[in-house]
Tab-separated table of C-alpha atoms and ligand atoms in Angstrom:
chain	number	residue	atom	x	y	z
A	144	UNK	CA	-189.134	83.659	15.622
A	145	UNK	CA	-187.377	81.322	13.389
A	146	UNK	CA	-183.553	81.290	15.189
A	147	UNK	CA	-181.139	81.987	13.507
A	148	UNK	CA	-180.218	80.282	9.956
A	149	UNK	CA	-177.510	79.762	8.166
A	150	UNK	CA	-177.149	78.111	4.686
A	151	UNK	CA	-173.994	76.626	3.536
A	152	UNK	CA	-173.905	76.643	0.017
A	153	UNK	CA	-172.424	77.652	-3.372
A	154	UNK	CA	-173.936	79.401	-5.782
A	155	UNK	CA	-174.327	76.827	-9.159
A	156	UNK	CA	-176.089	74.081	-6.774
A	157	UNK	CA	-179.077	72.991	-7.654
A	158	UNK	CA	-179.144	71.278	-4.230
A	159	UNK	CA	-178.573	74.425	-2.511
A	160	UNK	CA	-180.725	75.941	-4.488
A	161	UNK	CA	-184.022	73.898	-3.427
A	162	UNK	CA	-183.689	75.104	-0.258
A	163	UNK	CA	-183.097	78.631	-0.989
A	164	UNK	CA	-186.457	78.473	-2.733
A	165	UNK	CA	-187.959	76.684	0.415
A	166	UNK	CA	-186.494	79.191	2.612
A	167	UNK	CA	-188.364	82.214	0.317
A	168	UNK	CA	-191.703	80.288	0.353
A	169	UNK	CA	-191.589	80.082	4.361
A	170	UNK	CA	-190.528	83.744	4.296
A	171	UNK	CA	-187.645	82.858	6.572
A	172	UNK	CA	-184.410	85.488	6.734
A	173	UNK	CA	-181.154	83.443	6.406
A	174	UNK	CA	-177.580	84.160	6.068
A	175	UNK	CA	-175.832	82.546	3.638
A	176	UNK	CA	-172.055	80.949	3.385
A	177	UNK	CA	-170.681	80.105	0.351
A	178	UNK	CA	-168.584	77.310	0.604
A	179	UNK	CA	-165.218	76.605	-1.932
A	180	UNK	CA	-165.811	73.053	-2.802
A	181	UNK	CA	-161.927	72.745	-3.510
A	182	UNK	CA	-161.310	73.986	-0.432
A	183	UNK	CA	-163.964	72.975	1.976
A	184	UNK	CA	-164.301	75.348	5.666
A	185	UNK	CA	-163.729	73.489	8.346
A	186	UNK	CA	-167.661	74.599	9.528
A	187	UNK	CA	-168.674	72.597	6.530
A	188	UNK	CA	-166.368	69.684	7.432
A	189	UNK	CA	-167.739	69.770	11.195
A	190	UNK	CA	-171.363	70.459	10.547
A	191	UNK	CA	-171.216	67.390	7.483
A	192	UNK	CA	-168.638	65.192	8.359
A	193	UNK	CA	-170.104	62.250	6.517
A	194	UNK	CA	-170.613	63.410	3.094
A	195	UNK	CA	-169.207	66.563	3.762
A	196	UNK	CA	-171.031	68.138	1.518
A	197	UNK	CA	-173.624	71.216	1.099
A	198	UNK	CA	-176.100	72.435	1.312
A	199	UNK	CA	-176.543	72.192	5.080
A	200	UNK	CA	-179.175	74.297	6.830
A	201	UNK	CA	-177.280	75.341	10.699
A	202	UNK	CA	-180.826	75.818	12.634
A	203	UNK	CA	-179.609	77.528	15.906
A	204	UNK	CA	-176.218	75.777	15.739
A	205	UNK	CA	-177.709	72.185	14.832
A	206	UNK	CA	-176.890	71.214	11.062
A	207	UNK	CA	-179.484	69.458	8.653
A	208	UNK	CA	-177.679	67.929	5.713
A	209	UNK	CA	-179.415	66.470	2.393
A	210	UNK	CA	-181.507	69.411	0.319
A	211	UNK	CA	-184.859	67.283	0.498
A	212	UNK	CA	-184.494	66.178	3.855
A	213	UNK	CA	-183.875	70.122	4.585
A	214	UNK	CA	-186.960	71.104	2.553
A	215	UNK	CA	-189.202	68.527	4.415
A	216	UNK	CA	-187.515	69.747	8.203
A	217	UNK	CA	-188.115	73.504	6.921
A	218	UNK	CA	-191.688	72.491	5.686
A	219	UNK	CA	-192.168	71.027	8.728
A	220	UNK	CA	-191.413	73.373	11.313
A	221	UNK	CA	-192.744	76.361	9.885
A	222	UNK	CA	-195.856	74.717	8.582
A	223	UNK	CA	-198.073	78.209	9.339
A	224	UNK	CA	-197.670	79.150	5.063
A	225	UNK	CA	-197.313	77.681	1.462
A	226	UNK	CA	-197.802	74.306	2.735
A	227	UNK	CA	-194.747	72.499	0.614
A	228	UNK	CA	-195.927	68.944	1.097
A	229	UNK	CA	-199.253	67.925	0.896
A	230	UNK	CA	-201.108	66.749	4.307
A	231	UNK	CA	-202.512	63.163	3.106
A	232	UNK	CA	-200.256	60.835	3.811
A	233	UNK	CA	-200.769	58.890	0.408
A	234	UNK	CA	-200.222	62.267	-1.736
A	235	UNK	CA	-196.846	63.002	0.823
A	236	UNK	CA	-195.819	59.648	-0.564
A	237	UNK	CA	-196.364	60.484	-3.899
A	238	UNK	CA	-194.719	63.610	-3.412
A	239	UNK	CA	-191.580	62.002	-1.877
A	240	UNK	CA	-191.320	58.866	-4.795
A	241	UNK	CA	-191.195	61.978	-7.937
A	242	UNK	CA	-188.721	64.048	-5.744
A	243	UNK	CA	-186.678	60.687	-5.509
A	244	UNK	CA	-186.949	60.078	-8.764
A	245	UNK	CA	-185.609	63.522	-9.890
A	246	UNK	CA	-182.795	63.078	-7.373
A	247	UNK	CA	-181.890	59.501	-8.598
A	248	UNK	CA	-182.046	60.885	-12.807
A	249	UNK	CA	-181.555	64.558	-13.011
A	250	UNK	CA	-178.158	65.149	-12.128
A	251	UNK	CA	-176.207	62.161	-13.003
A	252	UNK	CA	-177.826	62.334	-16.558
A	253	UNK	CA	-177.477	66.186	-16.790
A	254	UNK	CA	-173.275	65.421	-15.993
A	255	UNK	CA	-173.389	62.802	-18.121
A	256	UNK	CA	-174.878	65.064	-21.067
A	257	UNK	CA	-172.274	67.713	-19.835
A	258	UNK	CA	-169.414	66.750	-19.137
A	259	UNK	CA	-169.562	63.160	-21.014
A	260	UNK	CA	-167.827	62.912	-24.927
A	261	UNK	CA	-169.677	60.707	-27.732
A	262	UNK	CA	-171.645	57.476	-26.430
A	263	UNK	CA	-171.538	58.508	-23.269
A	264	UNK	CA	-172.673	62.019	-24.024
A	265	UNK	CA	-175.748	60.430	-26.344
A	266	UNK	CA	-176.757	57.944	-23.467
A	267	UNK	CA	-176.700	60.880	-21.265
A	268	UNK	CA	-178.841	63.086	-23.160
A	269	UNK	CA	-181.400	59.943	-24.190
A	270	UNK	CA	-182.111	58.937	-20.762
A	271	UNK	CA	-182.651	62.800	-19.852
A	272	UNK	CA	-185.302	63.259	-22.469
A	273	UNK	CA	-186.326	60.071	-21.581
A	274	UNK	CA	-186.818	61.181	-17.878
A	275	UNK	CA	-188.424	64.651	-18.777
A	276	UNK	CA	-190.954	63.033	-20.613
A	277	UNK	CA	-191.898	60.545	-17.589
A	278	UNK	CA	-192.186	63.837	-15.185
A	279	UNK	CA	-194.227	65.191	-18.209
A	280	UNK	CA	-196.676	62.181	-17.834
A	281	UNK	CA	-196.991	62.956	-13.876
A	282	UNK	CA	-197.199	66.692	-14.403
A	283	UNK	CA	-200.652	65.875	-17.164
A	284	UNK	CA	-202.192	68.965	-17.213
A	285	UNK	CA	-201.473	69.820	-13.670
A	286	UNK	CA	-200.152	73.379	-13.007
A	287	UNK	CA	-197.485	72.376	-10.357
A	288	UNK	CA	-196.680	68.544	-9.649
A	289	UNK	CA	-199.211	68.550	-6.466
A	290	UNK	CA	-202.191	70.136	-8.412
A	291	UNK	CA	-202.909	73.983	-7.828
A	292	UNK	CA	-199.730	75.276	-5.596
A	293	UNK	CA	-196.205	75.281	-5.787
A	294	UNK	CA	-194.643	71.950	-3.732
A	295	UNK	CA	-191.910	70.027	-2.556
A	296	UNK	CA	-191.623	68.195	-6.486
A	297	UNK	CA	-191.217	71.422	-8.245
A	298	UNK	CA	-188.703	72.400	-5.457
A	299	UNK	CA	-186.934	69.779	-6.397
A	300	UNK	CA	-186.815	69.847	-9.609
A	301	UNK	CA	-186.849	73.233	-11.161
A	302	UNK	CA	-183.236	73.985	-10.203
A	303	UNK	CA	-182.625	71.178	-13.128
A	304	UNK	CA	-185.106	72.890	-15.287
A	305	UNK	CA	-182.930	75.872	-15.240
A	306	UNK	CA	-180.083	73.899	-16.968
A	307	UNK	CA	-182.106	73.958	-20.211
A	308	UNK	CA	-179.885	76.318	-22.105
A	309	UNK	CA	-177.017	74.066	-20.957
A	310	UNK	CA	-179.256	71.020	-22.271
A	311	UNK	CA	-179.721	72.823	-25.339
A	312	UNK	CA	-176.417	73.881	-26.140
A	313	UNK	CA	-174.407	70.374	-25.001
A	314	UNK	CA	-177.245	68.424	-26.308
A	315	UNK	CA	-178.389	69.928	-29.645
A	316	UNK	CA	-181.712	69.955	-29.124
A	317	UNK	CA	-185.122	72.216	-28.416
A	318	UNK	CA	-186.408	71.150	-24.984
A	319	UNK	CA	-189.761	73.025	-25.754
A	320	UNK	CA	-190.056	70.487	-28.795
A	321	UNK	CA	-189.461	67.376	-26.770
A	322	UNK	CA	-191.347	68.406	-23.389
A	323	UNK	CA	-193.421	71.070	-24.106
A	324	UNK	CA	-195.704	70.833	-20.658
A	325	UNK	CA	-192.419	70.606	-18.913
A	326	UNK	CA	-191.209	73.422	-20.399
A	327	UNK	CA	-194.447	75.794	-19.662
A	328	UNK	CA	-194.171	74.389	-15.832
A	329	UNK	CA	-190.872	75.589	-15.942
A	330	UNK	CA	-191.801	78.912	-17.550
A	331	UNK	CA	-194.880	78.795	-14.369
A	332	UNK	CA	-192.228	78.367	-11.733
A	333	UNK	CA	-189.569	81.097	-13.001
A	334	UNK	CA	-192.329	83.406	-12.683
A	335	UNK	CA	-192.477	83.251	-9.097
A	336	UNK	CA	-190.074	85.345	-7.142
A	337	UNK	CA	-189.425	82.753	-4.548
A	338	UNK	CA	-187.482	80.769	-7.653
A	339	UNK	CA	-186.403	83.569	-9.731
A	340	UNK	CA	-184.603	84.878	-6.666
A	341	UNK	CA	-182.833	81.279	-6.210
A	342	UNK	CA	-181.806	80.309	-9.086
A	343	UNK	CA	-178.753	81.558	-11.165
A	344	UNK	CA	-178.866	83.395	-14.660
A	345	UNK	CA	-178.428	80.547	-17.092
A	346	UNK	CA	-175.869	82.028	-19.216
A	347	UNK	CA	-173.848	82.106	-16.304
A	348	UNK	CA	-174.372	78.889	-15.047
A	349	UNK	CA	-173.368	77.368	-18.940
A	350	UNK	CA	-169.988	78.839	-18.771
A	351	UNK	CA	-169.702	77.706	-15.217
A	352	UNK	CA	-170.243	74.509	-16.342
A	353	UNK	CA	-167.771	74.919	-19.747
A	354	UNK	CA	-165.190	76.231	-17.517
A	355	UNK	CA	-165.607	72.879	-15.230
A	356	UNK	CA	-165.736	70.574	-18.562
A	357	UNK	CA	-162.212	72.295	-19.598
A	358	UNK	CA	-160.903	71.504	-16.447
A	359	UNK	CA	-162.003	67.715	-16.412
A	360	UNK	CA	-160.681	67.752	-20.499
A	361	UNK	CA	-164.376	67.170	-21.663
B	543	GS8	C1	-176.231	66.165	-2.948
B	543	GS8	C2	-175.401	67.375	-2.568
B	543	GS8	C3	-174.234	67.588	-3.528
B	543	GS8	O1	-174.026	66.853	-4.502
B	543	GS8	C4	-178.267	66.715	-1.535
B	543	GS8	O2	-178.047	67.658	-0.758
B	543	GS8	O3	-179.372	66.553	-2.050
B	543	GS8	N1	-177.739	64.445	-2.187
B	543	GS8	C5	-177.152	65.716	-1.829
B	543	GS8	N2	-173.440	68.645	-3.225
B	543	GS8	C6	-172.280	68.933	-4.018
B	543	GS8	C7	-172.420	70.300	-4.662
B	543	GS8	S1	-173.638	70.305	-5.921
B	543	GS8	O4	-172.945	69.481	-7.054
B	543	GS8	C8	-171.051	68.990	-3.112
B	543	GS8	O5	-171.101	69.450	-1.991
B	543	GS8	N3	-169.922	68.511	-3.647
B	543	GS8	C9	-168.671	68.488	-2.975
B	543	GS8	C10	-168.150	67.117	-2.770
B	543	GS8	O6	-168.857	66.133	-3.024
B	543	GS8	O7	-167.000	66.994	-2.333
């Protein structure tokens, strides 16, 4: 019996999104609350009153906050299938510096490329393709990040990998052409239903993201 779940989320987060896919490897049932960031519920605000900020993951009343540090509780706990990290401690390390990495480059670049106008934009989009091609390096001609099976890495980052019609659009370029191991991981990962399920259309997540960059007069 898992308890009951619940996922505060909203629907365009990649962060949320990591642990949806979690969630579907594990086989766990959840319910899920969509949250308007605007106009945060006061669950949200008591569950996360630091960063106040989702996802959280409510485990039988008890919030976990931070999408990695919710993958790695979920991994955890219900460690019986589709082992997420790997057991030796040196490879969990390994595991945990690539997912930081993608934490500490994905998103702020991906804004930056976004929602950013002329050098800022550029920069943005540089240090992206930049990044990609580092990951590409790691991934060598590894099917997943850990080797044979779907892990905690790719958890973490194919939620950004699904921005590459955004990248492509905002950025002017072919991501296939610059990364083209990334982009058959990525391909690899969509396949699976645990990630397919997750993760938004793309279309819809690029005028999400227009809308947003009207908004903020990008
Ligand atoms: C980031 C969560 C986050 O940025 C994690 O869970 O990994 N390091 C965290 N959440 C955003 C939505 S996604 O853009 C959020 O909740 N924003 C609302 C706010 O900051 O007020």
């Amino acid at each position: 019996m898992a308890g009951e779940l619940i996922l505060l989320e909203f629907w365009a987060s990649p962060f949320a999104q990591r642990v949806k896919i979690a969630l579907a490897e594990k086989g766990l049932g959840y319910e899920c609350k969509e949250e308007n960031l605007f106009n945060k519920s006061p669950l949200l605000l008591e569950m996360n009153p630091v960063n106040k900020q989702i996802p959280v993951l409510i485990h039988n009343g008890k919030p976990i906050c931070e999408s990695l540090i919710i993958v790695q509780y979920i991994d955890e706990l219900w460690n019986h299938k589709s082992p997420l990290l790997p057991s030796d401690p040196y490879k969990r390390a390994q595991a945990r510096f690539w997912a930081d990495y993608v934490d500490k480059k994905m998103y702020s670049n991906g804004r930056s490329l976004v929602f950013g106008k002329g050098e800022v934009q550029e920069a943005g989009k540089k240090e992206l393709i930049e990044c990609y091609k580092v990951l590409e390096a790691e991934l060598g001609e590894k099917t997943y990040f850990g080797g044979e099976t779907f892990g905690f890495v790719d958890i973490a980052l194919v939620p950004f990998y699904n921005w590459i019609h955004i990248y492509e659009t905002c950025g002017k370029f072919r991501f296939e052409e610059e990364c083209p191991k990334i982009a058959a991981w990525g391909k690899r990962c969509l396949e699976k239903e645990s990630v397919s399920k997750a993760l938004p259309d793309q279309i819809k997540l690029y005028e999400f993201f227009m809308e947003l960059a009207k908004k903020f007069g990008a």
